[in-house]
Coordinates of C-alpha atoms and ligand atoms in Angstrom, one line a residue:
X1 CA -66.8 -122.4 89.0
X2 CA -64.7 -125.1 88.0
X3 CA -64.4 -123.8 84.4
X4 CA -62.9 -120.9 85.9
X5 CA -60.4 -122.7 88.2
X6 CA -59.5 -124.3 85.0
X7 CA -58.5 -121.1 83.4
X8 CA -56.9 -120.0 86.6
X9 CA -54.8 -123.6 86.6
X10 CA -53.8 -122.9 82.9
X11 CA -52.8 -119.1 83.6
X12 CA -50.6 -120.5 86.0
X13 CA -49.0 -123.0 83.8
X14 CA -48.4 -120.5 81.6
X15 CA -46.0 -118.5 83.7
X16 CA -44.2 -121.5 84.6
X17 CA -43.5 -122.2 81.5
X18 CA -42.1 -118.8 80.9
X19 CA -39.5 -119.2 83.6
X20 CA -36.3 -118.8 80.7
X21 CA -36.7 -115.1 81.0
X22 CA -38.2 -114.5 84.4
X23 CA -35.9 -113.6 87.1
X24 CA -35.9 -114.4 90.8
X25 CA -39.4 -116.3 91.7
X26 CA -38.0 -116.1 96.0
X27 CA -40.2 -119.4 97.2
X28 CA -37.2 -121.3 98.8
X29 CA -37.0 -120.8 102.6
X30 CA -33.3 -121.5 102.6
X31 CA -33.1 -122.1 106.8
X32 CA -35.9 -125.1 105.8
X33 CA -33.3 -126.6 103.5
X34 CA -30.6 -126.3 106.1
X35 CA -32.4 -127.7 108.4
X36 CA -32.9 -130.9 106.0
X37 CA -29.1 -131.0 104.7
X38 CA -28.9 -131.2 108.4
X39 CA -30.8 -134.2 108.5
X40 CA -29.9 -136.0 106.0
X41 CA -25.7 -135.4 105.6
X42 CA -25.6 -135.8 109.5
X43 CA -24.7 -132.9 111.6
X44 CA -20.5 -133.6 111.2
X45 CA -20.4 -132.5 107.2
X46 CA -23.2 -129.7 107.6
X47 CA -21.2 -128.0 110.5
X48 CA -18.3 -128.2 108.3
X49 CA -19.7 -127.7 104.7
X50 CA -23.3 -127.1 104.5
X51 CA -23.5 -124.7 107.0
X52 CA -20.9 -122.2 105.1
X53 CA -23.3 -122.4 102.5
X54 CA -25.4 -119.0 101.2
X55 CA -28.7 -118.7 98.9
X56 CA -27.4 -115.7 96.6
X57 CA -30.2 -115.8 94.2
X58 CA -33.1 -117.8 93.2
X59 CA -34.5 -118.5 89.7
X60 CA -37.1 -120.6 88.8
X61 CA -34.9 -123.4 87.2
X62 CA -31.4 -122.9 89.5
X63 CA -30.0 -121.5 92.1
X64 CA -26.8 -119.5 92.9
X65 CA -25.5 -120.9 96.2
X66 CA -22.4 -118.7 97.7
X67 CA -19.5 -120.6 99.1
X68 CA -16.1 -119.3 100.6
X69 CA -13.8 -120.7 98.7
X70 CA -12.9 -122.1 95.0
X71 CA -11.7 -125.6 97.1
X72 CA -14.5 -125.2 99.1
X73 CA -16.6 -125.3 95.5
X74 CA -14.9 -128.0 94.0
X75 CA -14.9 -130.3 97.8
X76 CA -19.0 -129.8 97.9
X77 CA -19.2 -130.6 93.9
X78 CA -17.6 -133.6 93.9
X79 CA -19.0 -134.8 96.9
X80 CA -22.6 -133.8 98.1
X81 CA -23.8 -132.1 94.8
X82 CA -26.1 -134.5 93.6
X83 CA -27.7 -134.9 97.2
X84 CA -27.7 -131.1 97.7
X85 CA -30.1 -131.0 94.3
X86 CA -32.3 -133.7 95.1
X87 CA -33.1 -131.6 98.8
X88 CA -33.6 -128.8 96.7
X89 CA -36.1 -130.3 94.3
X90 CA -38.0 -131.9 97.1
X91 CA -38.6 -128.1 98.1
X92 CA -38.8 -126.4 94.3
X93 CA -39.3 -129.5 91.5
X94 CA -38.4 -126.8 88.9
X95 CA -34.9 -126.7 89.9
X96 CA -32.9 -128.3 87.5
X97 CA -29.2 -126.8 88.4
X98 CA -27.0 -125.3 91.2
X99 CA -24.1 -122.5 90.4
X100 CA -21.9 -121.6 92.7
X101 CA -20.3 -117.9 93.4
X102 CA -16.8 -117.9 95.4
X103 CA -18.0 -115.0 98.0
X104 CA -14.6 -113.5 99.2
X105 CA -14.7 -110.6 101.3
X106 CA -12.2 -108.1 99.4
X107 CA -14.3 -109.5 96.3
X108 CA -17.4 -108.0 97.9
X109 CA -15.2 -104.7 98.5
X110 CA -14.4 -104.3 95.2
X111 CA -17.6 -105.0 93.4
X112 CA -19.0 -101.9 95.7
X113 CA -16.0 -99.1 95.2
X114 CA -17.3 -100.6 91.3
X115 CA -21.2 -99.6 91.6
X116 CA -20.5 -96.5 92.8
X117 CA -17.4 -95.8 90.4
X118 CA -20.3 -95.7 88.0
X119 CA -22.4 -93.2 87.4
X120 CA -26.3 -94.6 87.7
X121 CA -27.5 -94.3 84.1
X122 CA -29.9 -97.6 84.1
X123 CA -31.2 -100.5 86.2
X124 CA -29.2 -102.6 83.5
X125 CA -25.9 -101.2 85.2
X126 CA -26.9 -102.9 88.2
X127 CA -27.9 -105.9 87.3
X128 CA -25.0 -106.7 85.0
X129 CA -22.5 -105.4 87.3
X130 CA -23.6 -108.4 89.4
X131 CA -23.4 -110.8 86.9
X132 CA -20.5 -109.5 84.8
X133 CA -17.7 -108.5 87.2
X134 CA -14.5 -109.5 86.4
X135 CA -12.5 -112.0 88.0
X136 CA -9.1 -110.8 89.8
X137 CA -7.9 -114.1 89.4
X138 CA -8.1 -115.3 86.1
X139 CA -5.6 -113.1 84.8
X140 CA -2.7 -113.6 82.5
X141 CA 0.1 -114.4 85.1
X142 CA -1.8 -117.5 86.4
X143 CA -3.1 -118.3 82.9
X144 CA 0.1 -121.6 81.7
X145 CA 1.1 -121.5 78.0
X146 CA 1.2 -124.6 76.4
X147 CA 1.6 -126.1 72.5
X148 CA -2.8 -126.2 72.1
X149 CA -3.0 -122.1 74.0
X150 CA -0.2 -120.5 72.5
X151 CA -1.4 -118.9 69.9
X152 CA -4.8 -118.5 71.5
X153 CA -2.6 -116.1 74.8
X154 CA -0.6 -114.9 72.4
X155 CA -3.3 -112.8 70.4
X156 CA -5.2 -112.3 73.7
X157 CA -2.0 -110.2 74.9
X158 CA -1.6 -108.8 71.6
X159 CA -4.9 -107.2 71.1
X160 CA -4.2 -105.6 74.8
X161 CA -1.2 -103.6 73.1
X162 CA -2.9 -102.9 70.2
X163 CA -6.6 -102.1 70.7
X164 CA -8.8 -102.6 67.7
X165 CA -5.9 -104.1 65.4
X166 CA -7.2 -107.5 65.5
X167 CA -11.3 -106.7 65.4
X168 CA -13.0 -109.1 66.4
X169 CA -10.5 -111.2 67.8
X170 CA -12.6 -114.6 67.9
X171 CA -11.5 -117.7 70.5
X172 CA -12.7 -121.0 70.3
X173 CA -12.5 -124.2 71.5
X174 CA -13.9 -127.1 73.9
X175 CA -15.1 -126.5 77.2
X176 CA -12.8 -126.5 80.5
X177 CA -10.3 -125.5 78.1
X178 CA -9.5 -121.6 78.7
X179 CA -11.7 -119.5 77.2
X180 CA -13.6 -117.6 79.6
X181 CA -10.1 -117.1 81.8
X182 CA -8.8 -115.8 78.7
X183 CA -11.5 -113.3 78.1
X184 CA -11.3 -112.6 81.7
X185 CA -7.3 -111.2 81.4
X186 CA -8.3 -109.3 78.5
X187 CA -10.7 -107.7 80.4
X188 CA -8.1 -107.2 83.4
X189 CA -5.6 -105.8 81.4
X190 CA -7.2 -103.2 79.7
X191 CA -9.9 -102.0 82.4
X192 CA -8.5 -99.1 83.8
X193 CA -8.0 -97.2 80.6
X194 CA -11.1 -98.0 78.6
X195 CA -14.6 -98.8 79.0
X196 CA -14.9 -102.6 79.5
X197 CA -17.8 -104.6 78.9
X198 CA -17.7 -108.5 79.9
X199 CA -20.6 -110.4 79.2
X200 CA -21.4 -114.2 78.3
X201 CA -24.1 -114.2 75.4
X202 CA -26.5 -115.7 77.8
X203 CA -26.6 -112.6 80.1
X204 CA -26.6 -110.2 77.2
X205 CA -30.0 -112.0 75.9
X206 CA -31.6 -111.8 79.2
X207 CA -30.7 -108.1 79.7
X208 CA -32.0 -108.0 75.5
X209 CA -35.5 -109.2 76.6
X210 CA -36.1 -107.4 80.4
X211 CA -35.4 -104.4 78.4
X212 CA -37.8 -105.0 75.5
X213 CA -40.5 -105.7 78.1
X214 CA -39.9 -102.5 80.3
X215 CA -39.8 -101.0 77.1
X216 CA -36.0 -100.0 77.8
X217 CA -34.4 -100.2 74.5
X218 CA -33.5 -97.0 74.3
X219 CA -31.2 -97.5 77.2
X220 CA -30.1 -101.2 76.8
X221 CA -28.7 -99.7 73.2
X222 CA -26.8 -97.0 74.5
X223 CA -25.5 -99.0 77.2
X224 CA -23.3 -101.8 75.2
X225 CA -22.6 -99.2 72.4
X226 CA -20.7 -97.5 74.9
X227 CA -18.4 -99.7 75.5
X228 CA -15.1 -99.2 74.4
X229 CA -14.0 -103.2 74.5
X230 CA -16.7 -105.6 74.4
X231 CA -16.1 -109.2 75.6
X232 CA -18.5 -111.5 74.3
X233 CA -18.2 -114.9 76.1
X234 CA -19.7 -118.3 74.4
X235 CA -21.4 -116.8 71.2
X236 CA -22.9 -120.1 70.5
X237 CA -25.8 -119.1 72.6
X238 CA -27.1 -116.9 70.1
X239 CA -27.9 -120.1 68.0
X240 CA -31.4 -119.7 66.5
X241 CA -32.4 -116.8 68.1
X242 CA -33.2 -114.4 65.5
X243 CA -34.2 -111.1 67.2
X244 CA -31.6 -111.4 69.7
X245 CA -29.0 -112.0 66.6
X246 CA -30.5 -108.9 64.7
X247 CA -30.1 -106.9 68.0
X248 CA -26.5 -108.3 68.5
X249 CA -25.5 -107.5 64.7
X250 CA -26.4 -103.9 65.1
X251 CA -24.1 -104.0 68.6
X252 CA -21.3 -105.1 66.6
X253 CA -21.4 -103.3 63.7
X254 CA -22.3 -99.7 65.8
X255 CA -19.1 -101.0 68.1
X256 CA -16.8 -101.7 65.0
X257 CA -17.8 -98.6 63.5
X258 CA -16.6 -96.3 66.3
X259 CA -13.2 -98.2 66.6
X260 CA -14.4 -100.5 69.9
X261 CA -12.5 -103.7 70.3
X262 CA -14.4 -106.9 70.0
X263 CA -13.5 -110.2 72.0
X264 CA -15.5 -113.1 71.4
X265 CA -15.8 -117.3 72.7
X266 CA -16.9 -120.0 71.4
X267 CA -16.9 -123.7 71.5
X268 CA -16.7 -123.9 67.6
X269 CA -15.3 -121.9 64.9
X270 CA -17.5 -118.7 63.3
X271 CA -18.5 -120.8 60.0
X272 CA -19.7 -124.0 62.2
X273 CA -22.1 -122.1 64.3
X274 CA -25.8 -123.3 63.6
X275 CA -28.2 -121.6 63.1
X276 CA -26.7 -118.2 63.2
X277 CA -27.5 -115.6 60.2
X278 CA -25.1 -116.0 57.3
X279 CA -24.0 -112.0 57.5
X280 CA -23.1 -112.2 61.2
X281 CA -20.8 -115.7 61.2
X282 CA -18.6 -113.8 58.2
X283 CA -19.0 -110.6 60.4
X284 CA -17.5 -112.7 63.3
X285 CA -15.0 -114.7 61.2
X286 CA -14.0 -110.8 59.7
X287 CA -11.0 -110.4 62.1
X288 CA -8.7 -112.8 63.8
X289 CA -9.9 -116.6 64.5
X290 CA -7.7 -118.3 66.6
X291 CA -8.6 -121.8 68.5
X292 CA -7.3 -123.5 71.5
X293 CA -7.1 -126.9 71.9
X294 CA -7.0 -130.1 74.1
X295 CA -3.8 -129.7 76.6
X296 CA -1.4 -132.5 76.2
X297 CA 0.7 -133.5 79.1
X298 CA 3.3 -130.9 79.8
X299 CA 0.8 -128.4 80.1
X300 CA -1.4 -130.4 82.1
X301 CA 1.8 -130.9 85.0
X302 CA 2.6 -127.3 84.4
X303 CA -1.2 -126.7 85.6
X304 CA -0.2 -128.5 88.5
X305 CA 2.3 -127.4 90.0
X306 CA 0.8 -123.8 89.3
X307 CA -2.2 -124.7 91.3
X308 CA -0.2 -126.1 94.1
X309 CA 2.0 -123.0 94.5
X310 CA -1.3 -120.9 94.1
X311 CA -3.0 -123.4 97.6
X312 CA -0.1 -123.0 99.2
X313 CA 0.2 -119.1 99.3
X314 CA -3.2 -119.2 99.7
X315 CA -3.6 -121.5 102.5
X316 CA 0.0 -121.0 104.1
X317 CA 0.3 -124.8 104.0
X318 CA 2.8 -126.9 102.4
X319 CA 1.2 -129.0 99.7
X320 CA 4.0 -132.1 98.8
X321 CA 3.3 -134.1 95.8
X322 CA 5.3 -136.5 94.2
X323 CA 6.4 -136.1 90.7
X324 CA 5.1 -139.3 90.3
X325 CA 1.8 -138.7 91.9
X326 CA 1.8 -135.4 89.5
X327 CA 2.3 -136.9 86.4
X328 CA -0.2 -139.6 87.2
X329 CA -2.8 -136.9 87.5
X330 CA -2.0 -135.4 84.7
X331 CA -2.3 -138.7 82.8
X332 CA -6.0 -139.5 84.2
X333 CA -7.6 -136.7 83.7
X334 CA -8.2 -136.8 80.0
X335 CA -11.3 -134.5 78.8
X336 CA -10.1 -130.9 79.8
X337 CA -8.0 -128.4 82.6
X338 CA -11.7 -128.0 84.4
X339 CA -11.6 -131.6 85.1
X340 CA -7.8 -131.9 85.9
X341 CA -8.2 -129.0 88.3
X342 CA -11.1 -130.7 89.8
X343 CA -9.1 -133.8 90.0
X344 CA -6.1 -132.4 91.9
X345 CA -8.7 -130.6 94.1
X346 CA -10.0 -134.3 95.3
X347 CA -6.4 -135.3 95.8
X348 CA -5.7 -132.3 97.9
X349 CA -8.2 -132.6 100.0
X350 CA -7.5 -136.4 100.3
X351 CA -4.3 -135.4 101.7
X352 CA -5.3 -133.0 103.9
X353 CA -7.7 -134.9 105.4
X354 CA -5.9 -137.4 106.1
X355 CA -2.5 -135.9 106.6
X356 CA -0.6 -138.1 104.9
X357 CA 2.0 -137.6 102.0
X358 CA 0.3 -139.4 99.0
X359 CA 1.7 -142.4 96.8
X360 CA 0.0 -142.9 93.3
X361 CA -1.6 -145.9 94.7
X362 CA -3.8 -143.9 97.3
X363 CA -4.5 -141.7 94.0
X364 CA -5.7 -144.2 92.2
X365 CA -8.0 -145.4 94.8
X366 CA -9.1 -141.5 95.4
X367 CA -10.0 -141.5 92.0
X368 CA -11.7 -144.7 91.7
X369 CA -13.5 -143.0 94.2
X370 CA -14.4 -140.6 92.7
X371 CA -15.6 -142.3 89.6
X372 CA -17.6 -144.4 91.3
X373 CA -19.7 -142.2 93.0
X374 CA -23.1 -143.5 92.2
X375 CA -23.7 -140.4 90.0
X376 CA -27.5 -139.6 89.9
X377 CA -28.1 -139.3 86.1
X378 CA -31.5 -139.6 85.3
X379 CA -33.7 -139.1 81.9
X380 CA -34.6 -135.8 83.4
X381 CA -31.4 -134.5 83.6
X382 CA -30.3 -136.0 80.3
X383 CA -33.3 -134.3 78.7
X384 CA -32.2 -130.4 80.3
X385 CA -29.1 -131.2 79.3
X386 CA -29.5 -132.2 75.9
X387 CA -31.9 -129.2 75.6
X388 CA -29.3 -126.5 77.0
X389 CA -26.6 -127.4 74.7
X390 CA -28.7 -127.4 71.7
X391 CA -30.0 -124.2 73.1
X392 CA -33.7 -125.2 72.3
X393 CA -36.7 -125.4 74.5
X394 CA -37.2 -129.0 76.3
X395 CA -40.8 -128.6 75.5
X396 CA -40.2 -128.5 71.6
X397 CA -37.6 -131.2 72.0
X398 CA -40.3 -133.3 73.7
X399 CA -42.9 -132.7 71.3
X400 CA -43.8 -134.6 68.0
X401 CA -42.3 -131.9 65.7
X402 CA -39.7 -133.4 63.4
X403 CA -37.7 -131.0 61.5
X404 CA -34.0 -132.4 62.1
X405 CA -32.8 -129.4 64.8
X406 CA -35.2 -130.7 67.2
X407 CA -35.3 -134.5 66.2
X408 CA -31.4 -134.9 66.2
X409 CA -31.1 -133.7 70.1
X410 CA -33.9 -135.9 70.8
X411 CA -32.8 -139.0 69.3
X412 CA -29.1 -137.8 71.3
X413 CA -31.5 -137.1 74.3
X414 CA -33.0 -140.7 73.8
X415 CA -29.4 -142.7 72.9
X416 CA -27.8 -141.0 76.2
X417 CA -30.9 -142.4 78.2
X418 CA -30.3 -145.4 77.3
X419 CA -26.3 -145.4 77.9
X420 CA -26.5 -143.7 80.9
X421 CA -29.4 -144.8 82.8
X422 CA -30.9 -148.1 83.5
X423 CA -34.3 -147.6 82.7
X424 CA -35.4 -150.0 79.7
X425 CA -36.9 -149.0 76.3
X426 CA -40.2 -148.9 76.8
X427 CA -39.5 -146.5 79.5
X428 CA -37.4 -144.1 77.9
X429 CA -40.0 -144.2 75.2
X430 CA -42.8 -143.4 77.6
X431 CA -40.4 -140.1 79.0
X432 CA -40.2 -138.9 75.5
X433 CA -44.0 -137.7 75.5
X434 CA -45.0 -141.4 75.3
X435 CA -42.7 -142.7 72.2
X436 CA -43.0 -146.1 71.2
X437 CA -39.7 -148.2 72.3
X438 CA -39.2 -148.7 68.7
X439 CA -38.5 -144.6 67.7
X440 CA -35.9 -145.2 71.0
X441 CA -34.4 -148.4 69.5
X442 CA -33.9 -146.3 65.7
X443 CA -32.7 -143.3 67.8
X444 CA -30.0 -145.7 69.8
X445 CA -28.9 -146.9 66.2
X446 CA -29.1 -143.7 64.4
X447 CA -26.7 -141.8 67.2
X448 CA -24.4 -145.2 67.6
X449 CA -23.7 -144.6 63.6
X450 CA -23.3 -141.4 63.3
X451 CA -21.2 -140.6 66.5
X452 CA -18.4 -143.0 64.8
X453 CA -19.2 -141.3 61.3
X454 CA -19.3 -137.7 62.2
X455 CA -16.7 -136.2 64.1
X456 CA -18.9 -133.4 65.3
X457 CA -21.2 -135.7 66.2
X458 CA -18.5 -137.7 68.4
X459 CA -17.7 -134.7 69.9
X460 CA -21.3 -133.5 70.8
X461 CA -21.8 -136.4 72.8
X462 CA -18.6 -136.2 74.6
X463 CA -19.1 -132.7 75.8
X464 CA -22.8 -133.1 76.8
X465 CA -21.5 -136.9 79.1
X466 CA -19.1 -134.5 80.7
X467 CA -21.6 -131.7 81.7
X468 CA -23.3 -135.0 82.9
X469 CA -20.9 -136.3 84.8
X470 CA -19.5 -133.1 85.8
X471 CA -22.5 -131.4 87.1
Ligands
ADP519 P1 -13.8 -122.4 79.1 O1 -14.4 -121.1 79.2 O2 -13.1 -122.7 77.9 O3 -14.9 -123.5 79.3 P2 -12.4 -121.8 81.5 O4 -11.7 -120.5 81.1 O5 -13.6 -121.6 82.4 O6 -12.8 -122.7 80.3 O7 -11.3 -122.7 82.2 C1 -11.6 -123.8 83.1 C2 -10.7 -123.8 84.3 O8 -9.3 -124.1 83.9 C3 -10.6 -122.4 84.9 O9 -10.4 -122.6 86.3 C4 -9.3 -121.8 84.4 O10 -8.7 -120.9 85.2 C5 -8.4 -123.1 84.2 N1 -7.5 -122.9 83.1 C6 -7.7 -123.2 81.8 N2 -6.6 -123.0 81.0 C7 -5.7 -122.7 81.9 C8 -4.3 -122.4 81.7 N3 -3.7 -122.4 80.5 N4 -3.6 -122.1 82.8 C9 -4.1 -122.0 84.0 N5 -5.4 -122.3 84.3 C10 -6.2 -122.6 83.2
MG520 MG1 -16.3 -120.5 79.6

């Protein structure tokens, strides 16, 4: 009897483990959680936030809450985010993320004239269609030009004019920095006379491996090659996945053959992508490469005073910020336009709030504020995190394997435990599948060397701390 409960137990595990791929496991009763957001944020900010918020869909490891608003995102983010997880956990441990959809009502209108525009050839259409729908609002009029996007915008509206001159046209750079938005007015601009496919990389693998387990292939195939312009978004993803990269080489070569456009992201240029089969990073670097890069100060108060116009005719409400107060936001917010939106979000609200025209001191102490939010970053999260970028399991970055593309993310894993937490050696040694404090001590060294040595090294680590202290 209890052999076979074992078995039973172990089946179990199993599937939990197998939660990448397995869509939608519904367990959450989302009126329970209310009920203790209620509770514990008090019953002023739930009536006024919480409340407005939606369970859209359910995975095993994160949720896609629905909110009104883009400010409405960014408000909640900044303030209740990490508390909103931790509730969430207490009723689902697996959870390890939130995403958020802006649920607008013309939005919802659109998507639906959309599904039936189509005509019902697969499930897949379905799916993706709720994944992969275009944004109305990242389009090229609200997208700024600046010195580190100019080339970057300038190509994107080039290969609009001229489909399939500049094939694959190939955008890269850090994150928050424009890419998706760019991908996104591409898309736009050339949807009503062609067949448009946008999907991130991460979608197109999950669609890749549904249909190989219904046995679908036949259909997932025809479906991408029928696009007409296919919009790849962060490529990276692909990164040591080798059936996935065999499927998507035969995409792109079918889609290149019969003329299709080609559109692709990434954080890092063709040639620096790990992992990724020789034949498809010169396939990728075969057309037009062009990168974007950090924003420097004119584009960041350009950014601005965009977004402020953009609240204003949203909200009908008259938005005044100094040009001092401007440029000192623009000056703080150093890592990307993400951020610096994020930032002026905060500020906003401050104002509104309060109703009070704002001097750079109040910004400074709104963004103290901010930055001093006890931000809940624990070895757990340090460890998903680590284990998403690098785009390998957490289970083989745990274990005692030691071929360098699993030890170097866990000796990163390891040196950001240490940074960013305050648990002590012997602790962090003891999370990492009961390491001696020693291997944690070499991994601290190791990482402190070769982050001032290695400039892709430096930059690894800054772009996993700001998913930390972003999400
Ligand atoms: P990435 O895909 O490179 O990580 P996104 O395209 O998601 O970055 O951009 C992050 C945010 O910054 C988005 O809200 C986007 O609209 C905004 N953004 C980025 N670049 C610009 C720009 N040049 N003008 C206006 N908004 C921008
Ligand atoms: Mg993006």
């Amino acid at each position: 009897m209890s052999l076979y409960r074992n078995t039973y137990m172990e089946k179990n595990n199993t599937k939990k483990h197998n939660v990448y791929i397995s869509e939608e496991e519904k367990t959450l009763n989302w009126n329970d959680v209310r009920e203790t957001f209620k509770k514990s944020f008090g019953t002023e900010i739930y009536n006024s936030w919480l409340q407005k918020i939606s369970l859209e869909k359910e995975f095993n490891d994160y949720l896609i809450l629905g909110v009104p608003t883009r400010f409405f995102r960014d408000w909640i983010v900044s303030r209740y985010l990490d508390k909103i997880l931790e509730k969430v956990k207490s009723f689902k441990l697996s959870l390890n993320r939130i995403e958020f959809k802006i649920i607008e009502e013309n939005q919802q209108k659109q998507e639906f004239i959309k599904i039936e525009e189509l005509n019902k050839v697969s499930e897949i259409k379905d799916s993706l269609l709720n994944y992969n729908r275009l944004n109305p609002s990242l389009n090229f009029e609200n997208f700024i030009q600046g010195k580190s996007n100019d080339i970057a915008l300038s190509y994107s509206k080039k290969v609009c004019e001229h489909v399939s001159r500049y094939n694959p046209l190939y955008i890269c750079g850090g994150v928050g920095l424009g890419k998706t938005h760019l991908l996104n007015a591409i898309g736009l601009e050339l949807q009503d006379n062609n067949n448009v496919m946008f999907i991130s990389a991460e979608r197109f693998m999950y669609h890749f491996i549904k249909s190989i387990k219904k046995n679908d292939m036949v259909n997932f195939k025809d479906f991408f090659r029928k696009s007409s312009v296919f919009i790849i978004d962060d490529i990276q993803f692909i990164s040591g996945k080798e059936s996935l990269q065999e499927e998507f080489f035969h995409t792109f070569n079918s889609l290149i053959d019969k003329g299709s456009q080609i559109i692709i992201s990434s954080d890092r240029s063709p040639m620096k992508l790990e992992r990724v089969q020789e034949r498809i990073k010169s396939r990728l670097a075969g057309g037009l490469v062009v990168d974007i890069e950090a924003p420097d100060i004119d584009l960041k108060i350009k950014i601005i005073k965009k977004k402020i116009e953009e609240i204003q005719n949203k909200f009908k409400e008259n938005i005044s910020l100094s040009d001092e107060v401007i440029n000192f936001i623009a000056s703080e917010s150093k890592t990307n336009i993400r951020e610096l939106i994020g930032v002026l979000n905060r500020v906003i609200a401050f104002s509104r709030v309060h109703n009070k025209i704002l001097t750079v001191a109040d910004c400074k102490k709104i963004l103290k504020d901010v930055f001093n939010q006890i931000r809940v970053i624990t070895v757990d999260k340090i460890q998903n995190t680590v284990s998403n970028y690098f785009n390998i399991p957490l289970n083989d970055m745990l274990s005692q394997r030691r071929s360098r593309p699993l030890a170097r993310p866990r000796q990163i894993a390891m040196y950001l435990a240490k940074k960013m937490t305050s648990r002590s050696l012997p602790e962090i040694g003891r999370r990492f599948a009961n390491r001696d404090h020693t291997t944690v001590i070499h991994a601290v060294k190791t990482i402190t060397r070769l982050s001032e040595q290695d400039d892709e090294m430096k930059k690894n680590i800054n772009q996993i701390k700001s998913l930390l202290i972003e999400h």
